[in-house]
Coordinates of C-alpha atoms (C1' of nucleotides) in Angstrom, one line a residue:
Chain F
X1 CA -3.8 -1.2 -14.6
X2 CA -4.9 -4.8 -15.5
X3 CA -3.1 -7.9 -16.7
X4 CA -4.6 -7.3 -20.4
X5 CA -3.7 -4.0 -20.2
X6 CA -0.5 -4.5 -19.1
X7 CA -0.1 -7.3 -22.0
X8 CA -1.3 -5.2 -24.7
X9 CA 1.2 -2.4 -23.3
X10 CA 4.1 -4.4 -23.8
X11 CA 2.9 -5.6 -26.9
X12 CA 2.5 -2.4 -28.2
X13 CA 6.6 -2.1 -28.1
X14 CA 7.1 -5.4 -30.6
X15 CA 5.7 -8.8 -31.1
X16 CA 6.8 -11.5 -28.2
X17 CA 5.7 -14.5 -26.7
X18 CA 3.7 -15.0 -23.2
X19 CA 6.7 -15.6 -21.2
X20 CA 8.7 -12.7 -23.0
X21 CA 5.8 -10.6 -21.4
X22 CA 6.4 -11.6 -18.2
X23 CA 10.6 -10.4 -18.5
X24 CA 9.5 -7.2 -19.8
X25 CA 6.8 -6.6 -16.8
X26 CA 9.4 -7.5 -14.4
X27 CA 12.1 -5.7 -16.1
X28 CA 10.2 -2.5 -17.0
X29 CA 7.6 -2.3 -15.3
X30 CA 8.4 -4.2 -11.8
X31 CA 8.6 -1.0 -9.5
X32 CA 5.0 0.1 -10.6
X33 CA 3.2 -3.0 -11.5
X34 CA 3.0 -6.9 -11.8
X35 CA 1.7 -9.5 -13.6
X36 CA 2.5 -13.2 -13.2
X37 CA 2.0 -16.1 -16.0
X38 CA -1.1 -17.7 -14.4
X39 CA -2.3 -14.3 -14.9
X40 CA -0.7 -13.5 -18.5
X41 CA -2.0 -16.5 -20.1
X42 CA -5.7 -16.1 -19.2
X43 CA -5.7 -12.3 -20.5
X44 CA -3.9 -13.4 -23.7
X45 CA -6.2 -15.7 -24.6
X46 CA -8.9 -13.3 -23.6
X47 CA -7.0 -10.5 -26.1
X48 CA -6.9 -13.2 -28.8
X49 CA -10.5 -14.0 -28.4
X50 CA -11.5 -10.0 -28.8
X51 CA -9.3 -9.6 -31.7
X52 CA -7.0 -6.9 -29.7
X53 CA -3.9 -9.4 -30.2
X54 CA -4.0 -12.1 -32.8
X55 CA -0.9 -14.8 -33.0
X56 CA 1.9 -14.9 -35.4
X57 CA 2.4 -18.0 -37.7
X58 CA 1.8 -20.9 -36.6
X59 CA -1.7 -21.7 -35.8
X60 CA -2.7 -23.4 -32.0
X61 CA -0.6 -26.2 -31.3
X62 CA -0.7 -26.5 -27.5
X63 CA 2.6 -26.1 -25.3
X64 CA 4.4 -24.7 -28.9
X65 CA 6.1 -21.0 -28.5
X66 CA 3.4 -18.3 -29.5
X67 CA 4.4 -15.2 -30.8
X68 CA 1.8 -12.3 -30.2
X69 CA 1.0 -9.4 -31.9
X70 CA -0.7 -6.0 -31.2
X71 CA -3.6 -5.8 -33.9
X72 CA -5.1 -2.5 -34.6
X73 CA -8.1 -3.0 -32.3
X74 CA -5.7 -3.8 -29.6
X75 CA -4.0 -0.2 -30.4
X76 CA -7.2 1.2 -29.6
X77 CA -8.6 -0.5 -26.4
X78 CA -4.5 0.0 -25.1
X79 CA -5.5 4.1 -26.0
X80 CA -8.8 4.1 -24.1
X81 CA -7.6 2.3 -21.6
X82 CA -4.4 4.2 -20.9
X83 CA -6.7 7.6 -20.7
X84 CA -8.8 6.0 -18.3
X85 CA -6.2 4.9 -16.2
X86 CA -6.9 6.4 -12.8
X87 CA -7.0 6.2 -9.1
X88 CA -4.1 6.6 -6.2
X89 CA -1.0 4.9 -6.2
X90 CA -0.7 2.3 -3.8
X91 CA 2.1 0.7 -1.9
X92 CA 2.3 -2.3 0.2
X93 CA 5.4 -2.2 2.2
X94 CA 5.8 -5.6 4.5
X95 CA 8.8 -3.8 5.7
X96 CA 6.8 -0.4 6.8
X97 CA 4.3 -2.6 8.2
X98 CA 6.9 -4.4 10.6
X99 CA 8.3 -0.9 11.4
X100 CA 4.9 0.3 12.3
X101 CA 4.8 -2.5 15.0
X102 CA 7.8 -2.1 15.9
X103 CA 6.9 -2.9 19.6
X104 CA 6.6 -6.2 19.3
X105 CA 10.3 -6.9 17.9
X106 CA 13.3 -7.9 19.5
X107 CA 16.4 -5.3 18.5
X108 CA 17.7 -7.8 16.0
X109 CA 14.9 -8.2 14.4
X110 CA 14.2 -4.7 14.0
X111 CA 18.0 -4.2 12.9
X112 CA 17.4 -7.3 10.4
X113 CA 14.2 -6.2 8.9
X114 CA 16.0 -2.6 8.3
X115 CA 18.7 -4.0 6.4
X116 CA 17.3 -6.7 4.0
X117 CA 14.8 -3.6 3.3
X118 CA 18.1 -1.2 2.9
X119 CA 19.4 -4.2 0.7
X120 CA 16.7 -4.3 -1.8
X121 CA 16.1 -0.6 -1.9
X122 CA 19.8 -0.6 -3.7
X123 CA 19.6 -3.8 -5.4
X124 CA 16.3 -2.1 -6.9
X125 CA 18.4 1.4 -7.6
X126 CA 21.2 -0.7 -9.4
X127 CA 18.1 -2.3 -11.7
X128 CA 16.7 1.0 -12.6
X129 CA 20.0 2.2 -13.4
X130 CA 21.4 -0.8 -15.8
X131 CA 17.7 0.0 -17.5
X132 CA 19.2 0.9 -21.3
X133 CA 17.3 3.9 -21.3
X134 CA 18.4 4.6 -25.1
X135 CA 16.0 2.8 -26.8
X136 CA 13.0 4.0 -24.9
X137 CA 10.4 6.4 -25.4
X138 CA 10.3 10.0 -23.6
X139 CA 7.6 8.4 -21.1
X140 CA 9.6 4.9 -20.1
X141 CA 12.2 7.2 -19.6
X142 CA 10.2 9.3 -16.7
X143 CA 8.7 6.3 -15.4
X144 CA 12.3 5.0 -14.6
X145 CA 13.6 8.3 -13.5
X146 CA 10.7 8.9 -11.1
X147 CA 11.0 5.6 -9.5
X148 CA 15.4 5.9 -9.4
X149 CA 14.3 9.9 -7.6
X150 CA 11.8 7.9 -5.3
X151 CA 14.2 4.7 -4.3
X152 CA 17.1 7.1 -4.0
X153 CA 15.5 9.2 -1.4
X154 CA 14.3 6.4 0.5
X155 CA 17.6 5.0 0.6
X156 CA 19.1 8.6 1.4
X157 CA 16.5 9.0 4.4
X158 CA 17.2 5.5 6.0
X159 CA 20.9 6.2 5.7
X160 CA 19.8 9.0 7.6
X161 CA 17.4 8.7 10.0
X162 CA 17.7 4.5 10.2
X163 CA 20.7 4.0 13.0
X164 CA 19.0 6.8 14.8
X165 CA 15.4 5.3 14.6
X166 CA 16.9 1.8 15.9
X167 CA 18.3 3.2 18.8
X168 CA 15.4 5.5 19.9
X169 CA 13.5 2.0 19.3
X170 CA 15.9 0.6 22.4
X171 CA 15.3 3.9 24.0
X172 CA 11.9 3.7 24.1
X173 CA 11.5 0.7 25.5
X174 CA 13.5 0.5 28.3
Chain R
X1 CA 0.6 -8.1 5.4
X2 CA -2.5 -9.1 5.4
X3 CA -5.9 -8.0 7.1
X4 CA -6.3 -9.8 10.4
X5 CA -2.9 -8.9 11.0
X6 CA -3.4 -5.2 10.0
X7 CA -6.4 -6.1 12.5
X8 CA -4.5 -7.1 15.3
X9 CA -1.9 -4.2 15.0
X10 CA -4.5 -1.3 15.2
X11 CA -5.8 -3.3 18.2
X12 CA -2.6 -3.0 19.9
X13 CA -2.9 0.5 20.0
X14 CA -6.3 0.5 21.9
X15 CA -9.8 -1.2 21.7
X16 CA -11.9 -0.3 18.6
X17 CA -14.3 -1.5 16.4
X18 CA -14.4 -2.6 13.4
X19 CA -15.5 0.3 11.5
X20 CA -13.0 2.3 13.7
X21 CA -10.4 -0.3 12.2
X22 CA -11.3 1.1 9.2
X23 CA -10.5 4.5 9.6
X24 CA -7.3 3.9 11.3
X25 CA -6.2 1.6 8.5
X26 CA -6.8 4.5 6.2
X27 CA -5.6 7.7 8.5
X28 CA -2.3 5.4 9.8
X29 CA -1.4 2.7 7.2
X30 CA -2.5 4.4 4.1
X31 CA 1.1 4.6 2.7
X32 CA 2.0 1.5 3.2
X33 CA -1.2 -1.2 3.2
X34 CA -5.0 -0.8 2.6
X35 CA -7.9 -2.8 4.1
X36 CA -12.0 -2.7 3.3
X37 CA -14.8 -3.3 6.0
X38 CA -15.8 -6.1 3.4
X39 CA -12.1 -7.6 4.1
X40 CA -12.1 -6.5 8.2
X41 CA -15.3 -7.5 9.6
X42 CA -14.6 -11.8 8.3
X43 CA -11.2 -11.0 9.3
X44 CA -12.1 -10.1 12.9
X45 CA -14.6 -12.8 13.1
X46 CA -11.8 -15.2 12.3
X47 CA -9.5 -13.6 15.2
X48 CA -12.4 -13.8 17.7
X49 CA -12.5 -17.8 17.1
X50 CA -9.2 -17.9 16.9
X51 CA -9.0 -16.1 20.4
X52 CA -6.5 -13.7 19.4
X53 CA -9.3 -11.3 19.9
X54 CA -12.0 -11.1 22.5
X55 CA -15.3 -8.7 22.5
X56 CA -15.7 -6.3 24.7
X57 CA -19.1 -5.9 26.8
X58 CA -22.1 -6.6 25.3
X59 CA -21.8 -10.2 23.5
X60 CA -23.1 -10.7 19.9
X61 CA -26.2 -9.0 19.1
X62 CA -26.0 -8.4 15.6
X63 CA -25.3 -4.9 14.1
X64 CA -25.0 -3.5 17.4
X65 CA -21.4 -1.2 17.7
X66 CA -19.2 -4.1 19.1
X67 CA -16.1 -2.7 20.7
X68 CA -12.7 -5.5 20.2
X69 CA -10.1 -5.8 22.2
X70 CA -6.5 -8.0 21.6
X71 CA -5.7 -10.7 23.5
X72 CA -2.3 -11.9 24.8
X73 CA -2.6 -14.6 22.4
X74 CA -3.3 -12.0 19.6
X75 CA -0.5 -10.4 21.2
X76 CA 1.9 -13.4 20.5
X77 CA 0.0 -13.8 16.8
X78 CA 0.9 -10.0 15.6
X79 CA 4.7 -10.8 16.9
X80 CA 5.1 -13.5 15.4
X81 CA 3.4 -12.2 12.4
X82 CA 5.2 -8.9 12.6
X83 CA 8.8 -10.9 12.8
X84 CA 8.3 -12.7 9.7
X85 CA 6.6 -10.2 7.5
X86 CA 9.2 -10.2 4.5
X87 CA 9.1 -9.2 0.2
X88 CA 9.8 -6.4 -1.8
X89 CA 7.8 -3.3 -1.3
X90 CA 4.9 -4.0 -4.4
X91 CA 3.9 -0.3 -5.9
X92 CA 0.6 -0.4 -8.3
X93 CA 0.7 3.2 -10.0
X94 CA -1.9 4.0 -12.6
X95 CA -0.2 7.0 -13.4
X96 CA 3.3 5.5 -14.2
X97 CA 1.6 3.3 -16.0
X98 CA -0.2 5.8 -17.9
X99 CA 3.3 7.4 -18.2
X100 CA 4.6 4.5 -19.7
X101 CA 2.0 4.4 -22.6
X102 CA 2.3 7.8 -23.1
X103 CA 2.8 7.7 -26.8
X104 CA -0.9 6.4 -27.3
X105 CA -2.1 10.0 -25.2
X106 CA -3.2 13.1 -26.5
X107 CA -1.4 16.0 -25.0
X108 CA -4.1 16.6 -23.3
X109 CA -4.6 13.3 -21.1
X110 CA -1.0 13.6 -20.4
X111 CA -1.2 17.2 -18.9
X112 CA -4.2 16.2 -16.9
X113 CA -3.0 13.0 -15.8
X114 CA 0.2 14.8 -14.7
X115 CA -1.3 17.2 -13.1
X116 CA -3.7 15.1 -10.9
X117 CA -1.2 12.8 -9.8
X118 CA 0.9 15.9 -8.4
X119 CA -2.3 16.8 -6.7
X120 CA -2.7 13.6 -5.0
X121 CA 0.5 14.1 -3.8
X122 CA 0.3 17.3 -2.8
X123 CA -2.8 16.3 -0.7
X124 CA -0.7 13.0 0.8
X125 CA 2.1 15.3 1.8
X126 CA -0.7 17.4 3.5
X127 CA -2.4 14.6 5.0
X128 CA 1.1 13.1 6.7
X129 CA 2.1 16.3 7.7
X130 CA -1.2 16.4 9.9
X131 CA -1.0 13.3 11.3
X132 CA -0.5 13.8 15.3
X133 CA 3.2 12.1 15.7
X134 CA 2.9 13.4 19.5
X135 CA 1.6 10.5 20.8
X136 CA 2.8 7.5 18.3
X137 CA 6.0 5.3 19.0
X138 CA 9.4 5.3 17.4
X139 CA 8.7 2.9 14.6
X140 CA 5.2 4.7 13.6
X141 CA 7.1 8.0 13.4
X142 CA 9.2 6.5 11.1
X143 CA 7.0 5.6 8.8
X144 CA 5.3 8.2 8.4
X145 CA 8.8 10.5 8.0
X146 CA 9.7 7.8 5.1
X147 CA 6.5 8.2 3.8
X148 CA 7.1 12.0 3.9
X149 CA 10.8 11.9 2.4
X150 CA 9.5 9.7 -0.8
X151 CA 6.7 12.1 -1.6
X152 CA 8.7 14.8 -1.0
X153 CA 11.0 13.7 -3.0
X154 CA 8.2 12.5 -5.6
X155 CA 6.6 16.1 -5.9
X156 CA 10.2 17.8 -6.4
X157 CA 11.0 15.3 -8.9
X158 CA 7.9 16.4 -10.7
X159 CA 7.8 20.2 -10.5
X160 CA 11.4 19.8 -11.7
X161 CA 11.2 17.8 -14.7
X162 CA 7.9 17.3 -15.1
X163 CA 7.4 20.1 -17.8
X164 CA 10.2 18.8 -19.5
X165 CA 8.8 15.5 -19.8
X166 CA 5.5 16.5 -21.4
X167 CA 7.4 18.8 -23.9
X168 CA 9.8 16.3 -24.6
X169 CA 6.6 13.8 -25.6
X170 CA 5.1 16.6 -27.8
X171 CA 8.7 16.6 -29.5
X172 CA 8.8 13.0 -30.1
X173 CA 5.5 13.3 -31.7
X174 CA 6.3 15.5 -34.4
Chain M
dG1 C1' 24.3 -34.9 -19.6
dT2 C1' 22.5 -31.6 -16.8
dG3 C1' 20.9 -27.4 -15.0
dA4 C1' 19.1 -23.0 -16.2
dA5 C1' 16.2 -20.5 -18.7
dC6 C1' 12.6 -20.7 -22.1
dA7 C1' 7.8 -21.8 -22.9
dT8 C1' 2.6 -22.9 -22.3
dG9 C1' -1.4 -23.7 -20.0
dT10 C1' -5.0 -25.2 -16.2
dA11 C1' -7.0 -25.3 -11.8
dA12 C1' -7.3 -24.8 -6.9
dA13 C1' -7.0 -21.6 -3.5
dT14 C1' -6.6 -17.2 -1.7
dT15 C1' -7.7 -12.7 -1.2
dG16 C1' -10.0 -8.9 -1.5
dT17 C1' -13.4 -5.4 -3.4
dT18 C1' -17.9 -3.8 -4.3
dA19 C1' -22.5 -3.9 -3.7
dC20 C1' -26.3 -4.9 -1.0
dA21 C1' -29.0 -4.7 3.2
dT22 C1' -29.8 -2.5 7.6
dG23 C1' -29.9 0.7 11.1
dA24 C1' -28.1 4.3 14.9
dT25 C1' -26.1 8.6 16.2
dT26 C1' -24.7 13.3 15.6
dA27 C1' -24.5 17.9 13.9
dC28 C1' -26.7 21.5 11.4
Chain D
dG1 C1' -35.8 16.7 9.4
dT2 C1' -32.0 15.5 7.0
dA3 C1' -27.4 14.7 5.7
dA4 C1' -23.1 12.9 7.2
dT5 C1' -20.9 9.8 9.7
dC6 C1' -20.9 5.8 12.5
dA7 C1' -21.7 0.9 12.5
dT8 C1' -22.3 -4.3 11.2
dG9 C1' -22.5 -8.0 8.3
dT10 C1' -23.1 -11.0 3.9
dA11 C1' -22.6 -12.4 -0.7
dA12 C1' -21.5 -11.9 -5.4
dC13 C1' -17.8 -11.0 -8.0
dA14 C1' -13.1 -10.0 -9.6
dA15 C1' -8.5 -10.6 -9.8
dT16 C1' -4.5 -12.9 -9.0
dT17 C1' -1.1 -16.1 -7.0
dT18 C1' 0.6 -20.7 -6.4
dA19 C1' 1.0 -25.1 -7.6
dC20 C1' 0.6 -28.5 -10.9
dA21 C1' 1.6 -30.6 -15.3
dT22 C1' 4.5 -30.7 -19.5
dG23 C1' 8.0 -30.0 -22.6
dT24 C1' 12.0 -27.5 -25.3
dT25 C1' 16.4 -25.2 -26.0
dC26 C1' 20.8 -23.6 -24.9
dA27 C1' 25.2 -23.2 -22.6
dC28 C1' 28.7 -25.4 -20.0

DNA sequence: GTGAACATGTAAATTGTTACATGATTAC
DNA sequence: GTAATCATGTAACAATTTACATGTTCAC
């Protein structure tokens, strides 16, 4: 899903400004997509100029806080583009990547690498889980609950299989 | 991580080419990183004048099948590379995203997008579970076993409260 | 008063995909 | 013979990140 997209989706929950797009991308939507400012801007301004988003009160005065607002047209791209919305999920992992080569690391750096990765997979379980989930609609609800059902049972399976994997590592090499 | 390391990585497994990079990248990496021939050929140019890789054979007679081996220096490269790969794990899910827009769906978009994406997993877990783990090493076993526990874990997640969801939406609605 | 967070916007650079252009080999 | 797969490479295009440049507001 684009940036404009992505804008007009979060717009489509209440008015806000460019940067309060960004906070709610990384707050709601961080664990399935992303969108930085040098990206948000652009597609604003882009929405603005098609009518799907129009600004609230004051005009155009450069470097001033902008509040934006959904307009109807915006409603209906955000509708066609939501239906269209297809093709695989995909993941990059730099930390599945360094497993997956393995080989080349020293022990500590495999053990390293294993639990900075173990580390964010709970920082990112704790996020999902101070989510207020009360004031969200039944689909923001399953979005957060399938990512908490996906981070959990990575967490569960490196708990797991990771002390195990480290030392077949060392095993393997020697 | 990027392509001329995902280069060198498949190259430490064995010579290839290019093309052959491609399809390992897809049948080995898929779950975790993604690269096109548009992206791998430059990329492998780059890493012959770097001298991280060398051609094997027949020199550089254009769009003949050119067979590329790793070098010791390509060696040290993907180490080094490999050591400092770091960041979050990025996820870019059209479906959650659909998910997450839900309210602007038809009942009908949301049952087929639903049901494809459970498909596509369905066909993932198939396609890990047929991956010959015989003759990988430790740390490529393991990835594909955490691939396997997160879409496991995705699917069951979704046959158990995936109905629930989509009558839960139609409630909302009403 | 000062540091963090809020706020906007542009531009360079990176990175990669898709499409184009070409042709060989293999299996049916 | 013909379709699929194997195979290479370039170039146009798209999308995005990072850095730059600027300033405000709020809490301590």
């Amino acid at each position: 899903m684009d940036v404009r997209t992505l804008c007009l989706g979060v717009l489509s929950f209440g008015e806000t400004t460019g940067y309060g797009i960004r906070k709610a991308v990384g707050d709601w939507f961080g664990h399935f997509a992303q969108a930085s400012l040098g990206a948000i801007y652009p597609a604003l301004a882009k929405a603005v100029a098609r009518g799907e988003v129009e600004v609230v009160g004051s005009a155009d005065m450069a470097l001033e806080k902008r509040t934006f607002r959904l307009t109807d047209k915006g409603r209906e791209t955000l509708a066609a583009s939501t239906a269209e919305a297809s093709g695989d999920e995909t993941v990059r992992s730099p930390f599945l990547s360094a497993m997956f080569f393995a080989h080349f690391l020293d022990m500590d750096d495999v053990n390293r690498v294993f639990d900075e990765r173990l580390a964010g997979l709970r920082g990112e379980q704790r996020r999902l889980r101070s989510l207020p989930s009360g004031d969200m609609t039944e689909g923001q609800r399953f979005t957060i609950r399938y990512a908490m059902a996906t981070t959990t049972a990575a967490i569960a399976f490196m708990e797991r299989e990771g002390r195990a994997m480290v030392t077949a590592i060392e095993r393997e090499r020697t």
